[in-house]
Amino acid sequence: MVNQQMKEENLKKIFYPSSIAVVGANKIAGTVPHDILVNFVRSGFQGVVYPVNPKAKAIASMETYKYVLDIKNPVDLAVIVYPSSVVDLALEQCGQKGIKSVIIISAGFKEVGEVGLERERKLMEIAAKYNISFIGPNCLGVINTDPAVNLNASFARRMPEEGSIGFLSQSGALCTAVLDYAFPRHIGFSKFVSFGNKADLSELDLLQYLKNDEKTKVILLYLEEISDGRALMQISREIIFGTGKPILLLKSGRTAEGARAAASHTGSLAGSDKICDAALRQAGIIRCENIEEMFNKAIGFAYQPLPANKRIAIITNAGGPGVLATDSVIKQGLQMASFTDKTTAILAGALPKTANIKNPVDVIGDARAERYRVALSSTLEDHNVDGVLVILTPQSMTNIESIAHEVTLIAGKYDKPVYTSFMGEMDVAGGIDILQKNKIPHYRLPESMAEAFSATYRFRQEQALSGLEIPRFPDVNKGRAHSILDGAFKAGRQFITEDESVNVLEAFGLPVPDHGVASSREEAVTIAEKIGYPVVMKILSDDIIHKTDVKGVVLNLRDRNEVQAKYDEMLGRVKCLRPAARIKGVFISRMLEKGEELILGMKKDIAFGPVLMFGMGGIFVEIFEDVNFNVAPVNTNEVKRMITGIKSFPVLAGSRGREVSDIESLEQCIHRLSYLAMECPQIKELDINPLMIFGKGKGCFVADTKIMV
Amino acid sequence: MEKIEVRSRIKKVISKVLSVDEQAIAENANFVFDLGADSQQSLELVAAFQEEFNITMDEDKAFSAQTVSQAVDVISGYLN
């Protein structure tokens, strides 16, 4: 088994090899085994390349070896391009040769079914035997634009420009499309990796590598599946909050499965993509909808400094686009800057009388480079401005290229971000090219420009909120909860009864009303008298999960007579409707006063582990699905966001004369539930529905609960 | 047909299709990995075996034979 240190060394040789064997290279132009070899030459690879082919004496004028074992010199990296049926033989020889770093381009593995899966298993066995780390199989390959290596170990059509964006993709075909998209826009990459079936090295290993890669400032990731969500969150947090490198992710399968049928509310509301969304947000990852959005945001991060705040200046030579940009700035949660008197005076002195010297600054349609120069430099000088958006539309007198040069020159002098939108296509193409070559972010539309700017601002905000504490609760009684849950688990039960659920919650300090279990009418009265009226009665049975279906819940019993009467009535009804059900007794608890109904829940997700859900109860959850998710454990900031992030939060905040709810006690409940979720892995799903919240200082209480194991 | 004859005729076919010296073809030589057959030549090999022995092989079975000895077994199975 390859340990972490070996893996890091092996990865280093994948990106920075001195010598490479192309195992399975051939002479047939237009095939992967040939083109990949030629790409090494074309990219100007700084090391030695050894083609391996059983028959050819030379390929592309390079001496060729029958087997990798025939190469006398040491080899850092093997790139295997043989058909899948013999990749294991090639990998075995790589192991014998002492090659620890391998890229397997060949397809025909897991993606083709059982036979391929078996082949893939074999590769993993060989890799483990020789401490080999490999990328692939079924991938496009790896590119490293660092001039120290100039490595194009892929069958992409061309080598991209050098840049600071690291791109990792599960899809090889998407990689070629991305390279083609990036090339005319002068978007450069530091490392470019297609990792295919990720049989050995996965996105987690590659993220770990990019974390420490000095050439990479921004990481883009395309995933089709997240197999270890918690590990992805962990490494992403280390990168985002530890090194300040943003991660932008495009994940397909948003609508794939939908919510699965589940016994609890939380289960049915927690569709896999909603959880994925929440988890990525929690980890600080920026999830994008498409390639264009991903690169729009990426170039902002890669080319410009992060804004110190959100006050924006807009400079435009056209009124309409200026208004559109202003709308977008506001919509994206940014602010239009108010200029200082000094800036206003400079603009008034330099621009025509018809120009708008307020924000957005309209330099008027006939503006040439000089007006843009004055407007841009004075707004960037202004301490009330955190960033500038420059818009241009092409008029007959607009010297587009000169303006682009001017913007490039001035932007480089300030530590504030400058984004541009030269609107149009043909006439503005020359200017756009100048901007793109000079790493000034350019956008086709002002709306995309504002959206991208906003992403960088929010990223900076998120950084400030990271590292908040996760509360611990020394008062909890884990043993009590575990004995209940383990007992149920061992007995093969899928859910625990209400009294057991309440006891589990109580053990973790969640507020439950006074309660007791009665096995007779007399005992029911004794418990009710002790608790105080009014009380609630619920049937307890391992065979009845939905108590209301069998009319096993009676509310608001106000005296001993009602308790006695309803006790007999309820048992009679349940026995009639479910004669086979084994009755454990009757759960009696204090009837809560009317408060705001909330729903709090937890579900164990395959990829992300325990996930918490919070929302308003009643119709808010039934119809509007107004709920928020977060992966446990949650920190103080995440809990606050879970609560304030629901659409109906104003109801809790006291809108329209309502009493302000006890948010502090709600926060405590969520933290305690988070702790419970982490400490009790036996729980599959948990619902507290409703959690009744009262006015400030009056707390909140669990009115009903369900726990599935 | 005796296996020895099958083996000899298989080697002749391989030598012709892959342009390799018949004497250099080892018993466990892999058509792709050791003898350098590309995907086109792999197809040609199967076709040549069928013609040589006047048999029609199941595609999956034919391509499962990756070495000389495996080809001998598969083809002998058809002949017997």
Short mmCIF file of C-alpha atoms in Angstrom, two decimals, chain A residues 51 53 146 152 195 241 249 395 415 432 474 514 553 581 621 627 687:
data_model
loop_
_atom_site.label_atom_id
_atom_site.label_comp_id
_atom_site.label_asym_id
_atom_site.label_seq_id
_atom_site.Cartn_x
_atom_site.Cartn_y
_atom_site.Cartn_z
CA PRO A 51 8.91 4.90 -26.84
CA ASN A 53 6.78 -0.94 -28.81
CA ASP A 146 5.75 24.92 -16.08
CA ASN A 152 2.07 17.38 -22.40
CA PHE A 195 -8.10 11.57 -13.99
CA PHE A 241 -9.11 28.61 4.24
CA LEU A 249 -16.56 23.04 -8.99
CA GLN A 395 -18.86 53.75 -31.71
CA ASP A 415 -4.09 46.81 -5.92
CA ILE A 432 -10.71 42.06 -26.03
CA PRO A 474 -19.66 17.85 28.48
CA ASP A 514 -41.73 16.11 31.14
CA VAL A 553 -52.18 9.95 19.57
CA ALA A 581 -49.13 -5.03 17.11
CA VAL A 621 -42.00 22.46 4.97
CA VAL A 627 -35.39 24.04 4.73
CA ASP A 687 -36.91 13.84 12.79
#
